[in-house]
Coordinates of C-alpha atoms in Angstrom, one line a residue:
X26 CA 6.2 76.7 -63.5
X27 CA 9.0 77.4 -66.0
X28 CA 7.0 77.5 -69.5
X29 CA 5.3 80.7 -71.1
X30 CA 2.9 82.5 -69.2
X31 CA 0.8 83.4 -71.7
X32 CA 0.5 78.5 -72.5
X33 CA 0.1 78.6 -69.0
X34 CA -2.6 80.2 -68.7
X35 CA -4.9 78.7 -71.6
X36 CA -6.8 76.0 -70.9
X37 CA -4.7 73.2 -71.5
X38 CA -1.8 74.5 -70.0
X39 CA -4.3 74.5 -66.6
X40 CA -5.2 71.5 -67.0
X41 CA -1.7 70.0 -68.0
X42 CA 0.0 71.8 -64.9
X43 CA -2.7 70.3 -62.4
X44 CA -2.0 67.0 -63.8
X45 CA 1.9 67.3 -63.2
X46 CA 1.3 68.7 -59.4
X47 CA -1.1 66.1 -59.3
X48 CA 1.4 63.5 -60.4
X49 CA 4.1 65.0 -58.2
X50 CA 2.3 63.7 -55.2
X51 CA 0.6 60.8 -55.7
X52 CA 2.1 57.5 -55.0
X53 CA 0.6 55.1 -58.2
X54 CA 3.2 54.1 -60.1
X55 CA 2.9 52.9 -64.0
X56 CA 3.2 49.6 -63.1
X57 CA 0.2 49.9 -60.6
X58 CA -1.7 51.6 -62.8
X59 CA -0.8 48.9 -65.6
X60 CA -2.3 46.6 -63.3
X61 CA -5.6 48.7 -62.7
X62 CA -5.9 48.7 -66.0
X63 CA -5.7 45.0 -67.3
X64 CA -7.8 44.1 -64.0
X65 CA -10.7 46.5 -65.2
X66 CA -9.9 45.1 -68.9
X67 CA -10.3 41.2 -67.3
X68 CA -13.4 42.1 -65.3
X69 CA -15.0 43.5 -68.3
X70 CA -14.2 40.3 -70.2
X71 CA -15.3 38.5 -67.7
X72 CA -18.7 40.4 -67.4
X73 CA -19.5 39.9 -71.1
X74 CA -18.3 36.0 -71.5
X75 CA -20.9 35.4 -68.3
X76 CA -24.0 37.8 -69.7
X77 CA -23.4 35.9 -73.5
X78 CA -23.6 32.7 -71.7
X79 CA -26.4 33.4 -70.1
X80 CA -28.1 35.0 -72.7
X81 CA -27.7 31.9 -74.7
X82 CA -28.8 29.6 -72.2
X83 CA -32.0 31.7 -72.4
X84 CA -32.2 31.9 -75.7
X85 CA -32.3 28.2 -75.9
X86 CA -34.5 27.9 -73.2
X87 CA -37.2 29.8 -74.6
X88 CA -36.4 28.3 -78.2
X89 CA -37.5 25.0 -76.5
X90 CA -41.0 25.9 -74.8
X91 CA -43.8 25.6 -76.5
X92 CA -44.9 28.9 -78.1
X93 CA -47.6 30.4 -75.6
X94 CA -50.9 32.1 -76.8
X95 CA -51.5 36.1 -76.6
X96 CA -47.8 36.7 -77.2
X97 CA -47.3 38.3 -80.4
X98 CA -44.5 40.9 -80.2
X99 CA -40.9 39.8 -81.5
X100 CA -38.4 39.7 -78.8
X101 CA -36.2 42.2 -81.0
X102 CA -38.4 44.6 -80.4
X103 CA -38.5 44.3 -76.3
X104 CA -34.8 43.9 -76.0
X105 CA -35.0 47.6 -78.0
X106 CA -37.9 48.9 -75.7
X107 CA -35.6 47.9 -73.0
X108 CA -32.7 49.4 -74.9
X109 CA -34.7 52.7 -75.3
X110 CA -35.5 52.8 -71.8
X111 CA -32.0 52.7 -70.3
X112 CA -30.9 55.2 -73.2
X113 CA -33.4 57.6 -72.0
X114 CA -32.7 57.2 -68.5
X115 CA -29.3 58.1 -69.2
X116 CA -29.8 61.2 -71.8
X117 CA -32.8 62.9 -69.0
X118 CA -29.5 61.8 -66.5
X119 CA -26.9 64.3 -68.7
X120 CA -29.3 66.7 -69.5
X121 CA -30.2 67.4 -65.6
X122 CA -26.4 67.2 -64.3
X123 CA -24.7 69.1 -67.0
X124 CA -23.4 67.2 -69.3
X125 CA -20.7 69.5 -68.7
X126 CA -20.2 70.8 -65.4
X127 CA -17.6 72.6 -62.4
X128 CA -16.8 70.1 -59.6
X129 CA -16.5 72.8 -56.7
X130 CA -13.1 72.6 -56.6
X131 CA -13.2 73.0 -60.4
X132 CA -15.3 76.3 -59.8
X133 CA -13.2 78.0 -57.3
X134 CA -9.4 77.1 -58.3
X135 CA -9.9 77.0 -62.4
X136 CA -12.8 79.2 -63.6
X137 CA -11.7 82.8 -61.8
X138 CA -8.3 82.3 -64.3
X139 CA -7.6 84.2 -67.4
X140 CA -7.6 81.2 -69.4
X141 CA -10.0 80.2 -72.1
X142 CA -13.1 78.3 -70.9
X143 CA -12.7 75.9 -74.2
X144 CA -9.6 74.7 -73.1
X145 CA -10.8 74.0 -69.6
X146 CA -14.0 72.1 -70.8
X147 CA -12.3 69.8 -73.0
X148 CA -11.2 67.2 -70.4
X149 CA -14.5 67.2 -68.6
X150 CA -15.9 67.3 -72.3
X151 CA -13.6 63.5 -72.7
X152 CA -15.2 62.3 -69.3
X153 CA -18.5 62.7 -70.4
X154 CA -18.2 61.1 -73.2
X155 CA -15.8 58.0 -71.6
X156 CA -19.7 57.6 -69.8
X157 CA -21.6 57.6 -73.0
X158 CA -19.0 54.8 -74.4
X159 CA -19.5 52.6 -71.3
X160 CA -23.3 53.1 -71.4
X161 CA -23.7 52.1 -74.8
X162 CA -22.0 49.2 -74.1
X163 CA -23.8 48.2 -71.3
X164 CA -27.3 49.4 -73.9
X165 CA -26.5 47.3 -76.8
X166 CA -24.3 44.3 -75.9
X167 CA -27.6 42.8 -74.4
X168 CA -29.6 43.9 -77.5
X169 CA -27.4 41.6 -79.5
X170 CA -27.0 39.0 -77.3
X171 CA -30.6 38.6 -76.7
X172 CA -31.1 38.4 -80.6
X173 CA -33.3 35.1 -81.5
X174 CA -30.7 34.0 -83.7
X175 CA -27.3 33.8 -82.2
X176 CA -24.9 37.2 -83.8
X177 CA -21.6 36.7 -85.6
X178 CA -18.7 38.8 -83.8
X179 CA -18.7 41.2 -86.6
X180 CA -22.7 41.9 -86.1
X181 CA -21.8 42.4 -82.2
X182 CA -18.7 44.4 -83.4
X183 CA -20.5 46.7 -85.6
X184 CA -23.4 46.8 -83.7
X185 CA -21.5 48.1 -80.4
X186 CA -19.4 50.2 -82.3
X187 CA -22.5 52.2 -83.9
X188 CA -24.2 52.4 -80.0
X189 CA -21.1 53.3 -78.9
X190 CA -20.8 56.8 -81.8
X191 CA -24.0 57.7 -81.8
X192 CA -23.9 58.0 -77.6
X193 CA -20.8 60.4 -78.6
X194 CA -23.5 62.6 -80.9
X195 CA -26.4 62.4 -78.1
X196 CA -23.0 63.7 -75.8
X197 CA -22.6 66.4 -78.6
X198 CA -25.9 67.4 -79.1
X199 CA -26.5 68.0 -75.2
X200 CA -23.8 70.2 -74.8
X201 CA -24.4 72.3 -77.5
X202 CA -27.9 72.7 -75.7
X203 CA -26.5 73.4 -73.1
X204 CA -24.2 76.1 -74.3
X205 CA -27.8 77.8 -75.3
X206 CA -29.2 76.9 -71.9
X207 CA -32.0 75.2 -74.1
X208 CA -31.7 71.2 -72.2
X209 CA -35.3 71.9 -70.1
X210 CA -36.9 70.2 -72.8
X211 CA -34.9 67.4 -72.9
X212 CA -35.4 65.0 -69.8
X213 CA -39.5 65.4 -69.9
X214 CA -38.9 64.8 -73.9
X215 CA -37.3 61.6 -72.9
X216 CA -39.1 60.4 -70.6
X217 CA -42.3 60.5 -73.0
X218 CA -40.1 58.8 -75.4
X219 CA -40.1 55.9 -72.6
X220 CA -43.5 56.0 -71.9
X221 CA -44.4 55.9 -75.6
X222 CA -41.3 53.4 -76.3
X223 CA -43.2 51.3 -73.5
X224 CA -46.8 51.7 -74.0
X225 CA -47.6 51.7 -77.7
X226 CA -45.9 48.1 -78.3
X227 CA -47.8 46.8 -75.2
X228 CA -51.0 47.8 -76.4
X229 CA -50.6 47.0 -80.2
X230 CA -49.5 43.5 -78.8
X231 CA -52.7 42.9 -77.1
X232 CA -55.4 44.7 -79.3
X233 CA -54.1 43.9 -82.5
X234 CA -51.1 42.1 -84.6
X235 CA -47.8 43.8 -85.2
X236 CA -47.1 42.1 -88.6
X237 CA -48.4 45.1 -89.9
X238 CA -45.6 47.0 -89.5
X239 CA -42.6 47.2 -91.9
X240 CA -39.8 45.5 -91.4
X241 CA -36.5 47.3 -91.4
X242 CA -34.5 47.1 -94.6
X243 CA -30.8 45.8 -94.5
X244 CA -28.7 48.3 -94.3
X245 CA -24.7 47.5 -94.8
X246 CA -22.3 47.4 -92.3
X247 CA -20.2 50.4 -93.7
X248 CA -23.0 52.5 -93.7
X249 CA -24.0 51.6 -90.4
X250 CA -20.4 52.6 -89.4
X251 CA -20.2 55.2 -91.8
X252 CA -23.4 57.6 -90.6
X253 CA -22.8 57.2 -86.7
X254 CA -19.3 58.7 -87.2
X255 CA -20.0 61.6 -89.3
X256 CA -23.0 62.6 -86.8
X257 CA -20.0 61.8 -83.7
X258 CA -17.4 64.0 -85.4
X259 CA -19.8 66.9 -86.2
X260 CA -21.9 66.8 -82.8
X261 CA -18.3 66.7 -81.0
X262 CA -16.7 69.6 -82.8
X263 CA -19.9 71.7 -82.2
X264 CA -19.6 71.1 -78.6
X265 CA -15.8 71.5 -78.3
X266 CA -16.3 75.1 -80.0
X267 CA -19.3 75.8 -78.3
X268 CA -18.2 75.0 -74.6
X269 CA -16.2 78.1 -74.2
X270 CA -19.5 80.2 -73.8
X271 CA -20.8 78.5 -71.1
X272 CA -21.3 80.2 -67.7
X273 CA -19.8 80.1 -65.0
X274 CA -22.5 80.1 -62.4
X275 CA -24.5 77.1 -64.8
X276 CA -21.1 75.3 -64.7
X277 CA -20.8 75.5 -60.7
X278 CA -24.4 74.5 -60.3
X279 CA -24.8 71.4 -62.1
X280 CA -21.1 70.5 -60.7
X281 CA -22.8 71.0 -57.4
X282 CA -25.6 68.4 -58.2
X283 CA -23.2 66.2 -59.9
X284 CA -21.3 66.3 -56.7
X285 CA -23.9 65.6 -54.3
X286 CA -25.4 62.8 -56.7
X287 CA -21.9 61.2 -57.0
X288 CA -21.5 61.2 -52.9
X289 CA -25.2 59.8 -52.5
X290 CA -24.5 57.1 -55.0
X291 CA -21.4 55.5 -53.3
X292 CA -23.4 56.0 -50.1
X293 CA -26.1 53.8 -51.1
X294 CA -28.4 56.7 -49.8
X295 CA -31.2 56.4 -52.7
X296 CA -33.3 59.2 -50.9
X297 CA -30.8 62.0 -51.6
X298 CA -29.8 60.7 -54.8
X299 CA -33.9 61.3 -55.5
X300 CA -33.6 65.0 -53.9
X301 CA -30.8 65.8 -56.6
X302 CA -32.0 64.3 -59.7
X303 CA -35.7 65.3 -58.3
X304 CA -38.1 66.1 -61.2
X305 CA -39.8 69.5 -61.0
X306 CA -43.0 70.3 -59.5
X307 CA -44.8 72.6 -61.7
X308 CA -47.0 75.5 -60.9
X309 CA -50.9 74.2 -61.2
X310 CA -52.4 76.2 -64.7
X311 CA -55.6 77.4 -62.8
X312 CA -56.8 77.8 -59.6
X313 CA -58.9 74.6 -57.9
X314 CA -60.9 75.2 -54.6
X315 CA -61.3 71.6 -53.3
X316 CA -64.6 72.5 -52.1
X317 CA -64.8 69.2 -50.8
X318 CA -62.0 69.3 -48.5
X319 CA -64.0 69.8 -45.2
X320 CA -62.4 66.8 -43.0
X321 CA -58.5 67.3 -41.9
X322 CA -57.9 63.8 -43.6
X323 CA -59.4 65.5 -46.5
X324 CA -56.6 68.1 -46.4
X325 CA -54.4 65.1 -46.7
X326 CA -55.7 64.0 -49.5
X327 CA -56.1 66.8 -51.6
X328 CA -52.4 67.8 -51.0
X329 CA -51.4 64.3 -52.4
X330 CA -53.1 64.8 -55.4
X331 CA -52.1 68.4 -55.8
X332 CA -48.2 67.0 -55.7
X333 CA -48.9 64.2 -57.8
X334 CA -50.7 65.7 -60.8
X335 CA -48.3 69.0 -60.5
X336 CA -44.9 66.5 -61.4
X337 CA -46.0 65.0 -65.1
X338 CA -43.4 62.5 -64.9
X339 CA -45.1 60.9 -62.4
X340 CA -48.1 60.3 -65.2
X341 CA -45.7 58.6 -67.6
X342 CA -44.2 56.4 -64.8
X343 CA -47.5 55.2 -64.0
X344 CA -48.1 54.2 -67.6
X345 CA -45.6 52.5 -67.7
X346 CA -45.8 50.7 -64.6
X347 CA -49.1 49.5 -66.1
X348 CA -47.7 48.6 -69.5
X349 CA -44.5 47.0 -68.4
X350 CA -45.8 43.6 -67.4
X351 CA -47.9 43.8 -70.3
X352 CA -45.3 43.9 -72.7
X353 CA -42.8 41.1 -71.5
X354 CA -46.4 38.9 -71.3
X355 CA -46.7 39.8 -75.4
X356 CA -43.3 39.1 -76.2
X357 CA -42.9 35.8 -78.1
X358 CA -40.6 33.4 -75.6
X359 CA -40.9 35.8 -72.5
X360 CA -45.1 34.9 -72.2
X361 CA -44.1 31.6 -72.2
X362 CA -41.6 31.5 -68.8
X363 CA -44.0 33.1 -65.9
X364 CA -41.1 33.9 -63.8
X365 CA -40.2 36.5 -66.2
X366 CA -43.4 37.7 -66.4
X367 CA -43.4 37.7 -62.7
X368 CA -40.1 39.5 -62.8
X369 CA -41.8 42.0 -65.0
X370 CA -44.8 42.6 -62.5
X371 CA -42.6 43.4 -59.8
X372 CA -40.2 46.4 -61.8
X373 CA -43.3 47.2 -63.5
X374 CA -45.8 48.1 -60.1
X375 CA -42.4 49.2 -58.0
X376 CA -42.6 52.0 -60.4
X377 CA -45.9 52.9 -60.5
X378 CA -45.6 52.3 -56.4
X379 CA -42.6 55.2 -56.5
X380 CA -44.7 57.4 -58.0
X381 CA -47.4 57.5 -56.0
X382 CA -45.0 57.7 -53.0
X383 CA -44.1 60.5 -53.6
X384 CA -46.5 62.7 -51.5
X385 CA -45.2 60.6 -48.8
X386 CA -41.1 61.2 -49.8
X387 CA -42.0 65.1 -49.6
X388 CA -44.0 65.2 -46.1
X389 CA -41.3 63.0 -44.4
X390 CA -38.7 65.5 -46.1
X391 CA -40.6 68.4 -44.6
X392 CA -42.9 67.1 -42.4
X393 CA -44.1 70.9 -40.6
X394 CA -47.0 70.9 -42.5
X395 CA -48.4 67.7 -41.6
X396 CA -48.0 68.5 -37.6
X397 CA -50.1 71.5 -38.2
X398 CA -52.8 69.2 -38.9
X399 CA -55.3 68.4 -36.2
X400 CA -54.2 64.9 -36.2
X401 CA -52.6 62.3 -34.8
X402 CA -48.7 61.1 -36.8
X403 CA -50.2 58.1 -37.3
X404 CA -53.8 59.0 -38.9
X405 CA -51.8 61.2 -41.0
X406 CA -49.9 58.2 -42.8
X407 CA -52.9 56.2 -43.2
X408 CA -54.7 59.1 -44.5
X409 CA -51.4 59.9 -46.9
X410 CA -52.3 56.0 -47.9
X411 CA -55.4 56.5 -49.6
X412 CA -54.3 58.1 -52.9
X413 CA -52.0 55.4 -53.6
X414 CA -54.5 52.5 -52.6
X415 CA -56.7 53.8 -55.4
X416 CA -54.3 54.7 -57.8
X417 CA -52.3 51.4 -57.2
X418 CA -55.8 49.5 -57.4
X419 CA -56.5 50.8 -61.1
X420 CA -53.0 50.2 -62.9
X421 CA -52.9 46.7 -60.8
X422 CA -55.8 45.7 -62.4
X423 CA -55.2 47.3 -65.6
X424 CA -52.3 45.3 -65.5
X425 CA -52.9 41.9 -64.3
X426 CA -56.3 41.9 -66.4
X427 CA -54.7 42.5 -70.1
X428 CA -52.0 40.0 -69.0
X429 CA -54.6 37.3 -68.3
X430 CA -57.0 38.6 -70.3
X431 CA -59.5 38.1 -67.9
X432 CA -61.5 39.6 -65.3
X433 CA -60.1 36.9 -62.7
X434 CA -56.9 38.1 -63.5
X435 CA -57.9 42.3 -62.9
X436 CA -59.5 41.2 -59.6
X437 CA -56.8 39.4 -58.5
X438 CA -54.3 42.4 -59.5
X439 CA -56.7 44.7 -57.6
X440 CA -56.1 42.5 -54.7
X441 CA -52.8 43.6 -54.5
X442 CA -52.9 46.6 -54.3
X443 CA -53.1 47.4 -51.0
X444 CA -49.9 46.1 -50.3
X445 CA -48.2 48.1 -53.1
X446 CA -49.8 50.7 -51.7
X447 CA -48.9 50.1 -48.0
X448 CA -45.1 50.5 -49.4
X449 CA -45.2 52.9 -51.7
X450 CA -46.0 55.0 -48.3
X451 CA -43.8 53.0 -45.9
X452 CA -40.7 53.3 -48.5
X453 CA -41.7 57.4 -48.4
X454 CA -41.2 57.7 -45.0
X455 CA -38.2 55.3 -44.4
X456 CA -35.5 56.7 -42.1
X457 CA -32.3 58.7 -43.2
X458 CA -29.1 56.6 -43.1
X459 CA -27.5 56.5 -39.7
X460 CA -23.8 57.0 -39.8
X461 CA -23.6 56.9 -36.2
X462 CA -23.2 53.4 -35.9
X463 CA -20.7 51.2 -37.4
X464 CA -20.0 51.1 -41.0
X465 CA -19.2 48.5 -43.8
X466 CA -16.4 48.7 -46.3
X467 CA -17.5 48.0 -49.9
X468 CA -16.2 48.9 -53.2
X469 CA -17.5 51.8 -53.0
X470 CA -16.6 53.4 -49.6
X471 CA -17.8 53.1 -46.4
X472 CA -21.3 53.0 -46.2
X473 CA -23.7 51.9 -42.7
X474 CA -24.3 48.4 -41.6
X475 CA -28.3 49.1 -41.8
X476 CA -28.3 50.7 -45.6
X477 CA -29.6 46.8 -47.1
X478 CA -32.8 47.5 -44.6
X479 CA -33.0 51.2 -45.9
X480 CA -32.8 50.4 -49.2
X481 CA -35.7 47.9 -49.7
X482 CA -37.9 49.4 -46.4
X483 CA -41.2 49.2 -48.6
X484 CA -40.5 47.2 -51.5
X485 CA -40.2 44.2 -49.5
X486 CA -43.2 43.8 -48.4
X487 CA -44.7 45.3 -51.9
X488 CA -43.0 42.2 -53.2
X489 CA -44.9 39.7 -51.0
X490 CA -48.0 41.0 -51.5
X491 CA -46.8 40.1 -55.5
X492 CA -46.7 36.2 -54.5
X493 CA -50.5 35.2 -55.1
X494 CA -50.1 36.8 -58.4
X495 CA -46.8 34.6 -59.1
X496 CA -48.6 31.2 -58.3
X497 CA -51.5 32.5 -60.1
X498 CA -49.3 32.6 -63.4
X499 CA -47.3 29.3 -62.7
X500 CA -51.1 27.8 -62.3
X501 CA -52.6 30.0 -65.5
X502 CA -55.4 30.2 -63.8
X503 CA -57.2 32.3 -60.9
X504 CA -59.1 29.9 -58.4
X505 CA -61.6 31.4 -56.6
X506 CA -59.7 30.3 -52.6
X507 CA -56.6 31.9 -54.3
X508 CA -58.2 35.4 -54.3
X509 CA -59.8 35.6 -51.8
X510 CA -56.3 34.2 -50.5
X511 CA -54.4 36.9 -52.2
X512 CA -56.8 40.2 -50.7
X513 CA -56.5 39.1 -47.2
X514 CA -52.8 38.8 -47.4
X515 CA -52.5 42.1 -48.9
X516 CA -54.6 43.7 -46.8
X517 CA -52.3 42.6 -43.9
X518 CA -49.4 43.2 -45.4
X519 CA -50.9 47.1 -46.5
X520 CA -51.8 47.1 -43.2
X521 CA -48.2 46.3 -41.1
X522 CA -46.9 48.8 -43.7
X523 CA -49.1 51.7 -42.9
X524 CA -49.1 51.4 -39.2
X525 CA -44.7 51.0 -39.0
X526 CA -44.1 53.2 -41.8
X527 CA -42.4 55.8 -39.2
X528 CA -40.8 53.4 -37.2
X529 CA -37.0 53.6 -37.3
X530 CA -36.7 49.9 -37.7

């Protein structure tokens, strides 16, 4: 080190020295990197020529059916549902990992220093927002592309290019929040955005008519440009000056949980991933004395509820469990092609089936409580079983009846739920990864040969019990053998779910 002390040891001059030792020793040369580079660039073309085919195809798919009954929503406004969903899911994501954060090495080589945190920041401060680029991306090219009339390039330009600033704001925004340790708020905040985004449109679609709201006004393409970067400039200055006043010990805890998310992702090991994004548990508001708890099964229960009505999330994800299939069967040209409807279903009750796992996913994680019961391990699962079963049985039939719009269509949805429910339990209690055995190279890393069987240990056989409900919407219509049909099989399948939910294979 033969420049100024005093550049060296300001933030950039950290960071521009670790990127020359780091550059010292690695073995990438430019024209490997070039390569990298215009590989990534060729993939991404690739990606986008093969979803805008597709979403053409689609578009004049649908365009060709017949329009069906009971559908009244625009698709505009699902693809932006669906839009508003995964922007959500990705705000709650940067508000509970940082956004700005101190890998551990980070924390224990650059924080002690005499240099100025601002200076530090600023290249984790460009990371973040390189993921809020490539998420808006991923948000809005769909949203165009799925439009009913096919977009000029300058609508998807534009379009992209707006997502793509105002992601940089929403980056802004959260770390200035952050800097004033006020982003609690912000992940239950969007997830009732979600559940609001999700449920009002479903409802509105099947009790009433949504012509009677406004339509929105045409608004020019320089000032759709023009807004988004005055908001990106401003929220990004804000959190550039802002950033130096952050702590250290915040900084090396979210880069803690950003670190153990980031290893669980590549791992495929969905379980931890849960544990470190994990939604509070909050304290209950007043004292309950389950009087009626005088059975150990009993105790069972009540625990389930207690964890399930103490996480609120868990209350939005049901709603919109139930809403979900509701809304693509509303939408003008999805109510008409069953297998999306059917596609719907599925994403739809594997939510509301998570969520009411997750007494399970806490009493495999620490199971000492349940072996102080006075029961048998395997009259504790099926006793662990009964709060989903009801609560499974209610937004199934919620569900499947306001998609039919018909009792035949709630009983059969009912029906189902037993096998929902037998893997909402049998996907709580599914084994750790074993990294014993032999392992699998992927793109990602190594990860083990069993981690396909780990990952869909539940929702398998949550997905079968589904199938009586798929030939009932390819036949629009519920006969009378098919249910009985369809509560049989799920009882079976609840069944084999409950009894080798703690089986290791």
């Amino acid at each position: 080190m033969n420049a100024d002390p005093a550049a060296e040891l300001s933030g950039a001059g950290v960071r521009r020295f670790t990127r020359q030792a780091t550059a010292t020793r690695a073995d990438t040369s430019w024209l490997t990197l070039g390569g990298d580079v215009l590989s990534a660039l060729t993939t991404a073309g690739v990606v986008v020529a093969v979803f805008g085919g597709a979403f053409s195809a689609l578009r004049e798919r649908i365009a060709a059916r017949p329009e069906a009954a009971a559908t009244d929503l625009p698709g505009e406004l699902t693809a932006l549902v669906a839009a508003l969903l995964v922007t959500a899911g990705v705000v709650a994501l940067l508000s509970r990992l940082g956004p700005l954060s101190a890998t551990p090495a980070t924390a224990a080589w650059w924080l002690p220093l005499p240099a100025d945190r601002r200076g530090l920041l600023r290249g984790e401060l460009r990371r973040v927002c390189g993921v809020g680029l490539v998420a808006a991306v991923v948000v809005a090219l769909p949203v165009v592309l799925a439009a009913p009339a096919a977009p000029t390039l300058p609508e998807v330009v534009v379009t992209v290019l707006a997502a793509a600033l105002v992601s940089l704001a929403a980056v802004g925004v959260l770390v200035v929040l952050q800097a004033r340790e006020l982003t609690g708020w912000v992940a239950p905040a969007a997830g009732a955005v979600a559940t609001v985004a999700v449920v009002v449109p479903a409802v509105v679609g099947t009790v009433g008519s949504w012509t009677w709201v406004p339509t929105a006004p045409d608004i020019s393409l320089p000032l759709l440009g023009g807004v988004p970067v005055l908001l990106a400039v401003a929220a990004l200055l804000a959190a550039d000056r802002v950033s130096g006043r952050l702590r250290a010990g915040a900084l090396r805890e979210r880069g803690t949980a950003v670190f153990v998310a980031s290893a669980s992702a590549l791992s495929l090991d969905t379980r931890e991933l849960g544990r470190a994004l994990g939604t509070p548990v909050h304290p209950p508001r007043r004292t309950r004395s389950w009087s009626w708890v005088r059975e150990p099964w009993q105790a069972v229960v009540a625990g389930d509820l207690a964890v399930f009505s103490r996480s609120p999330w868990r209350w939005g994800q049901l709603a919109i469990g139930t809403a979900l299939p509701v809304l693509a069967a509303r939408t003008d040209g999805l109510g008409g092609v069953p297998a999306l409807v059917a596609v719907a279903v599925v994403i739809g009750w594997s939510v509301a089936a998570v969520a009411l796992g997750e007494p399970a996913r806490r009493a495999h994680g620490a199971p000492a409580a349940d072996r102080a019961l006075p029961m048998g391990a395997k009259d504790v699962v099926r006793a662990r079983a009964i709060v989903p079963v009801v609560g499974l049985a209610v937004v199934c039939a919620v569900s499947a009846g306001v998609v039919g719009l018909g009792w035949e269509w709630a009983a059969l949805g009912a029906a189902t739920a037993p096998a929902w429910a037998g893997a909402a339990v049998r996907g709580g209690y599914r084994p750790e990864l074993d990294w014993s055995g032999p392992v699998l190279s992927s793109p990602m890393g190594a990860v083990p040969t069993g981690v396909g069987v780990t990952l869909v240990r539940g929702l398998d056989l949550g997905v079968l019990g589904t199938v009586p409900l798929v030939i009932g919407l390819l036949l629009g219509e519920v006969p009378d053998l098919l249910l009985g049909i369809a509560l049989g099989w799920s009882l079976l399948l609840g069944l084999i779910s409950v009894e080798t939910a703690q089986k290791k294979g």
